[in-house]
XYZ file of C-alpha atoms in Angstrom:
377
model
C 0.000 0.000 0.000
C 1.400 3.475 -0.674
C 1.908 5.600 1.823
C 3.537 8.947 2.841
C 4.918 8.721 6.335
C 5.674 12.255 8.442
C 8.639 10.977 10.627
C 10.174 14.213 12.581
C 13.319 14.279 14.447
C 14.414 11.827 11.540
C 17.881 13.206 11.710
C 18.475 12.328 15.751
C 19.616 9.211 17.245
C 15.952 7.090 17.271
C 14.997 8.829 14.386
C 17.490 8.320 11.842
C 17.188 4.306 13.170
C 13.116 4.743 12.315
C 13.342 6.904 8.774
C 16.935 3.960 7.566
C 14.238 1.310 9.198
C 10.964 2.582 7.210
C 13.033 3.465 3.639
C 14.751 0.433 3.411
C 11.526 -1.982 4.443
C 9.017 -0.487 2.599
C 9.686 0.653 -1.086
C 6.127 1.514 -1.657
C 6.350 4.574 1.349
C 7.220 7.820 0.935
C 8.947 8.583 3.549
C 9.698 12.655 4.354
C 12.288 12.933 6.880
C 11.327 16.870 8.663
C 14.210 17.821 11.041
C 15.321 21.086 12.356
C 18.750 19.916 12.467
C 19.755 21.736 15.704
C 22.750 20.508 17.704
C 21.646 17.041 17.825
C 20.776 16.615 14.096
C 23.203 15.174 11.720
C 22.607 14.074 7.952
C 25.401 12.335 8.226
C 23.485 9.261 10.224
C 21.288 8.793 7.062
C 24.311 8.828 4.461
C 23.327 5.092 3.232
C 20.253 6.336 2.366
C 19.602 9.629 1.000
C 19.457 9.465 -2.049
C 16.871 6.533 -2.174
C 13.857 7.151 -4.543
C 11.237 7.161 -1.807
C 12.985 9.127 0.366
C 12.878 13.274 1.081
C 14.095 15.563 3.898
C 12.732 18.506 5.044
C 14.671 21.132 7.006
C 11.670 22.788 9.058
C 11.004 23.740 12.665
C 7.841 21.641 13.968
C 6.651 24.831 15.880
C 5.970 26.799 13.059
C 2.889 26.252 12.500
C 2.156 27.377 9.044
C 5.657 25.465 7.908
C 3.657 22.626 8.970
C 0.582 22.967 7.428
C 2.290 23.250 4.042
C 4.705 20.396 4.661
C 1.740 17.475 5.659
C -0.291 19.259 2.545
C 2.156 19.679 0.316
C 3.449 16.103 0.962
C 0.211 14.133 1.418
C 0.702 12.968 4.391
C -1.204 10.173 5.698
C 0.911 9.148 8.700
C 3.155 10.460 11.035
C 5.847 8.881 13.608
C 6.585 12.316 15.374
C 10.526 11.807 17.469
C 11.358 15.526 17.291
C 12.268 16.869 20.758
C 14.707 18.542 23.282
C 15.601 15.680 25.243
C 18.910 16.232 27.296
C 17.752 17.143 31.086
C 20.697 19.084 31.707
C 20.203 21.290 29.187
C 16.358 21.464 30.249
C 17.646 22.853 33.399
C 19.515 25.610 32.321
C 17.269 26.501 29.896
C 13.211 25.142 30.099
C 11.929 27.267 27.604
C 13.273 25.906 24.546
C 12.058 22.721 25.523
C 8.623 23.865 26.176
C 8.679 25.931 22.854
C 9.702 22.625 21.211
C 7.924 19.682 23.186
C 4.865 21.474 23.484
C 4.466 23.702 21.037
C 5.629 22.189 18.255
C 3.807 18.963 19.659
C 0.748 21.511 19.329
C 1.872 22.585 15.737
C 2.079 19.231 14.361
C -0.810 18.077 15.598
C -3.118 20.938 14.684
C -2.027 20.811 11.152
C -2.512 16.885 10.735
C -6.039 17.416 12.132
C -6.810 19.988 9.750
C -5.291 18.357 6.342
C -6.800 15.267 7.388
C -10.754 17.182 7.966
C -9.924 17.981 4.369
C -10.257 15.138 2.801
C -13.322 12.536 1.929
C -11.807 9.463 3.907
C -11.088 12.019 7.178
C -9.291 10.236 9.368
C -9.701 6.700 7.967
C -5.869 5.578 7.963
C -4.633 8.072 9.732
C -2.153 8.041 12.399
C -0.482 10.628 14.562
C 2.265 8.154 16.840
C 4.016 10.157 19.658
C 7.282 8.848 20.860
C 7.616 9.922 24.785
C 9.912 8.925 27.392
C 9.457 6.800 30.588
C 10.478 10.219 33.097
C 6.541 11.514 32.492
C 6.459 8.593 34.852
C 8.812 10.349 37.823
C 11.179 8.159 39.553
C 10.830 4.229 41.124
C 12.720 3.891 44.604
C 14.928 1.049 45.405
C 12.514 -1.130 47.668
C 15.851 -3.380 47.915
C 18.738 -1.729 46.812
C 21.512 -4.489 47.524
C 18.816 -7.578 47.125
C 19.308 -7.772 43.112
C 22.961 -8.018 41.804
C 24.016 -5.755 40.034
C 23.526 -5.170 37.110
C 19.610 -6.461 38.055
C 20.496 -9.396 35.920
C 20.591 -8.528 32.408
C 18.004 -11.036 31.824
C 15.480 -10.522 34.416
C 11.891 -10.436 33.542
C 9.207 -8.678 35.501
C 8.912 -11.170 37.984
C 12.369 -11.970 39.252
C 12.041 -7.979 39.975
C 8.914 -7.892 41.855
C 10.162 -10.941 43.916
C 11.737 -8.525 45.558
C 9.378 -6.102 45.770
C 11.048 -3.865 42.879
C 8.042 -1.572 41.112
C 7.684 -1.281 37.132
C 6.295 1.564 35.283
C 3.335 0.569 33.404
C 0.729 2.251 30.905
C -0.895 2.945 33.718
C 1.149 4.596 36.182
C 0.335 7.669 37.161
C 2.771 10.823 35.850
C 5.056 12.490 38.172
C 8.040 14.549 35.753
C 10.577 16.205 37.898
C 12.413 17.782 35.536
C 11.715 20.792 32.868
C 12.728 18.004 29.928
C 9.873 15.357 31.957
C 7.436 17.906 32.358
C 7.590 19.323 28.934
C 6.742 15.638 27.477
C 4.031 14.973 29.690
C 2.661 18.061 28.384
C 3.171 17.037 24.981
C 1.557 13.153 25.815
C -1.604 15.271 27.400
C -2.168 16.989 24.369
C -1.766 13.979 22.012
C -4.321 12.091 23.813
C -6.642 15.167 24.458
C -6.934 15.667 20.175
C -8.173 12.437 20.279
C -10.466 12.665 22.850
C -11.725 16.130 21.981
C -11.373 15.380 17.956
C -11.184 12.056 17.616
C -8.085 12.454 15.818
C -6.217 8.728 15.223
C -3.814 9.103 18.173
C -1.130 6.444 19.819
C 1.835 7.126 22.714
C 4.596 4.671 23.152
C 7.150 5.685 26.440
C 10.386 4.470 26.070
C 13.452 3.619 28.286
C 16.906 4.796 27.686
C 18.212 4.020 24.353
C 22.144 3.294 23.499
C 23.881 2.674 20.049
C 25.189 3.949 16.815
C 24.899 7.638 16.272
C 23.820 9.107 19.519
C 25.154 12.669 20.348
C 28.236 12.415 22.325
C 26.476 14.446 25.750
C 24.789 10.996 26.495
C 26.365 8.766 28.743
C 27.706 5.594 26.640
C 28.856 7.793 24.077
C 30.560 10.758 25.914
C 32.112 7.929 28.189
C 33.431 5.690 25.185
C 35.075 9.160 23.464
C 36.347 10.324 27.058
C 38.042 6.830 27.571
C 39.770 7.208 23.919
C 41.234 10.208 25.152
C 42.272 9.577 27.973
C 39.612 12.918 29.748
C 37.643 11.979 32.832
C 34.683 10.278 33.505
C 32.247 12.405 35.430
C 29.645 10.282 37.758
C 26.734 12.359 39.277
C 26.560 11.134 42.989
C 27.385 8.331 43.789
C 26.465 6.505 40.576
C 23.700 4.306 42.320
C 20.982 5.950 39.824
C 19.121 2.719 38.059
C 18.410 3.007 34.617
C 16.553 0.154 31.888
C 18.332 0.278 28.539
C 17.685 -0.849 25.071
C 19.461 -1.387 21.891
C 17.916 1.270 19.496
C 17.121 -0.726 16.569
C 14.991 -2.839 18.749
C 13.166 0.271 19.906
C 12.966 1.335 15.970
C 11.690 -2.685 15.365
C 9.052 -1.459 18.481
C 8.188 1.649 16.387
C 7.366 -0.275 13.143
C 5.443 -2.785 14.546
C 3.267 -0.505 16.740
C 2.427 2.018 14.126
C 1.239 -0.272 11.957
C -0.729 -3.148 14.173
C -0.829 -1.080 17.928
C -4.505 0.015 18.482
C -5.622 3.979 17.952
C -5.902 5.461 21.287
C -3.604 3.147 23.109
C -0.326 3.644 24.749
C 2.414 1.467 25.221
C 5.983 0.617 27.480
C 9.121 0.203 24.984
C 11.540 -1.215 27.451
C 14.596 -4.224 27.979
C 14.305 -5.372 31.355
C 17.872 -4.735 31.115
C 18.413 -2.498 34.295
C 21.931 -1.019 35.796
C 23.288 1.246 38.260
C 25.341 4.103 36.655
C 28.307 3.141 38.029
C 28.356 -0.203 37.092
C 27.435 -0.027 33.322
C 30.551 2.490 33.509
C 32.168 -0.202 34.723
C 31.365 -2.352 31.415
C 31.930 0.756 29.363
C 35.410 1.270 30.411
C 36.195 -3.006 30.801
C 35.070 -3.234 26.773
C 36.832 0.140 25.344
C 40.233 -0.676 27.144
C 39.885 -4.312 25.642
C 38.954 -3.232 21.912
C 42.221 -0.389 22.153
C 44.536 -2.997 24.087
C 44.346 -1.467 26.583
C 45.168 -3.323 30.236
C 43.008 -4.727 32.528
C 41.853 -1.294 34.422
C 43.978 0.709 32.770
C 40.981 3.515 32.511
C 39.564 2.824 36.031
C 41.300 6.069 37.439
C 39.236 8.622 34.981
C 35.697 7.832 36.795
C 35.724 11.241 38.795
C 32.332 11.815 41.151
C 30.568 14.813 40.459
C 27.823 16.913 42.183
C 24.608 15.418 41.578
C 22.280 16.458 39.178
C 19.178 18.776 40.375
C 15.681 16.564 40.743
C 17.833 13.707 39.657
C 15.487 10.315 39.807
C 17.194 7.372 41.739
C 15.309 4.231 39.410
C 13.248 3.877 35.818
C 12.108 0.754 34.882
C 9.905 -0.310 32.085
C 7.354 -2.917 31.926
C 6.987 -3.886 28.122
C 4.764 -7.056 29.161
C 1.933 -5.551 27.252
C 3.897 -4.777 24.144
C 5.222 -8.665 24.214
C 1.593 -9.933 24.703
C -0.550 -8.096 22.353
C 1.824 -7.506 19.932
C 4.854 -10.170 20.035
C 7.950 -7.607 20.270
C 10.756 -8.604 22.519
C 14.775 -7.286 22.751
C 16.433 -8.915 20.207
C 20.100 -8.411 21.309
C 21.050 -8.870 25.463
C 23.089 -6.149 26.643
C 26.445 -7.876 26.765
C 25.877 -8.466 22.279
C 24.504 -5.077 22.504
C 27.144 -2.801 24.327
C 29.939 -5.065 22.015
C 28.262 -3.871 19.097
C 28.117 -0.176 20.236
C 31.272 0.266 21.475
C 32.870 -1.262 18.254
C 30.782 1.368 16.445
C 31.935 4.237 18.185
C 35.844 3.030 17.878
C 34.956 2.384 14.155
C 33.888 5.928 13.528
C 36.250 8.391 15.347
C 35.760 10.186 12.251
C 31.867 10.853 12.583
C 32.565 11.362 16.402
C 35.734 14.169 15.875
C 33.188 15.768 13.877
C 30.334 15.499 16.099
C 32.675 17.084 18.989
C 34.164 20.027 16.952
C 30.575 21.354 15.673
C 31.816 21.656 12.112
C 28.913 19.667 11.190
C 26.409 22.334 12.369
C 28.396 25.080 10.602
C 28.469 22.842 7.386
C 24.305 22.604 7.434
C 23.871 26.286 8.684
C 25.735 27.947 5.094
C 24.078 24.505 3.346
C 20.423 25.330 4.240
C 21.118 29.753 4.968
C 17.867 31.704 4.260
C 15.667 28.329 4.423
């Protein structure tokens, strides 16, 4: 079936996973790419792909409204997988604004303009599908019922239940949201108005929350990346706290597998946990982090150990998140397809692989290259 598929934020970490994912699986799409490229956005993830026939990318800003209504006309489009979002928290502390102008508003803005294309045309929403990718911190923070009663890491294997044998708590679709943070907040706000256009409108709406994502082509101010290029040079390792903070990760192409299969068989109105069951203090991924770079540069045993450096802590920082996908596996059959020891191999490798992509991640040049490319559009 033909389709033309709105995915924003396409240039980002998940995203460029999602638009590679959706151009190379379905030939019959269209698939418009709309990013911004700020900071975080980098053509550069999508080389393998852009000049495929059913691919197009948009430089736009999802809070301009108008922009938007011209794009989703202009490009027919009958679906859209929206990523685009401020999503470091430090930077949502020192500056909340921009993420509410972007997170909200431009939630707003893309939503407002699907809703009126779509009441333009005969079928009206038939097909249609607005998919919001949020984060598990709308959720707040999970304590530590028993903080030394799991090894750590909480087994990279454990399901629900080996957790909640020992009285560890999940976030499910239903919890109840608690952000403590400008970056939280400002996606709960976004969720609330997702689900409210289809309440109030019935506009075809769905919300997936994810855990924390790792792999290829994240921007280096996220933890396994910044700690992999810090190791290779030899710069410290900076640990907020103590480095007892819990969080669940996942590979991202299984998250981008998640995306595919929800958009096109999850049910309109519905939300759903993207998560690994794959949980670990800070300080002990690190520990993995700096155990796998020093082996893949030859380096000795612990030859990197003395770079981990304890930092203040962050402000509003949440001790534990922790996904249960349980509904996701049962309705819909996903499940992880790597365990973290394959996965954080296969990331780490990636990262060594490309110093090139990374030295020019780190020096801005990229940014610079796309601001004369794209000047006065």
């Amino acid at each position: 079936m033909k389709r033309n598929i709105l995915i924003t934020g396409g240039a980002g970490f998940i995203g460029s996973h999602v638009v590679r994912l959706f151009v190379n699986k379905y030939p019959d799409y269209h698939i418009v790419n709309l990013d911004k490229l700020t900071y975080a956005g980098n053509l550069e993830n999508l080389k393998d792909i852009e000049t495929a026939p059913n691919y197009t990318f948009v430089r736009a800003d999802i809070a301009d409204l108008d922009e938007m209504r011209r794009i989703i006309s202009e490009h027919k489009i009958d679906g859209i997988i929206h990523l685009a979002a401020e999503s470091h928290v430090d930077r949502s502390i020192k500056d909340p604004f921009t993420f509410a102008r972007t997170n909200v508003m431009g939630t707003l803005a893309l939503l407002q303009a699907a809703k009126e294309y779509w009441d333009t045309l005969p079928e009206g929403y038939e097909g249609k599908l607005f998919y919001h990718i949020s984060t598990d911190e709308v959720y707040g923070a999970l304590e530590l019922t028993h903080p030394e009663g799991i090894p750590a890491p909480f087994t990279t294997r454990a399901s629900a239940g080996e957790h909640e044998a020992y009285g560890e708590k999940f976030f499910t679709e239903t919890t109840k949201y608690n952000p403590h943070s400008p970056y939280s907040a400002s996606k709960a706000s976004s969720d609330h108005f997702v689900r409210a256009y289809h309440d109030t409108y019935g506009l075809p709406t769905l919300v997936t929350n994810c855990s924390n994502n790792y792999g290829p082509y994240q921007f280096p101010e996220k933890l396994i990346p910044l700690f992999i290029n810090n190791i290779r040079h030899g710069k410290p390792l900076p640990v907020y706290g103590k480095g007892e903070n819990v969080r669940d990760w996942l590979f991202v192409e299984d998250h981008a597998r998640a995306i595919d299969l929800i958009f096109h068989k999850g049910k309109v109105a519905d939300t759903y946990n993207i998560g690994g069951f794959n949980e670990w203090k800070n300080i002990d991924l690190i520990r993995v982090i700096i155990r796998t770079v020093d082996r893949l540069l030859g380096n000795p045993e612990g030859h990197s150990d003395g770079l981990i450096t304890y930092v203040t802590d962050r402000l509003g920082h949440d001790m534990r998140y922790a996904i249960d996908s349980r509904k996701l596996q049962a309705e819909l059959g996903w499940e992880p397809s790597l365990q973290f020891e394959e996965g954080i191999e296969k990331t780490v490798r990636w990262y060594l692989d490309h110093q090139e992509w990374m030295d020019r991640i780190t020096s801005g040049d990229y940014e610079r290259y796309y601001d004369e490319m794209y000047k006065g559009r």
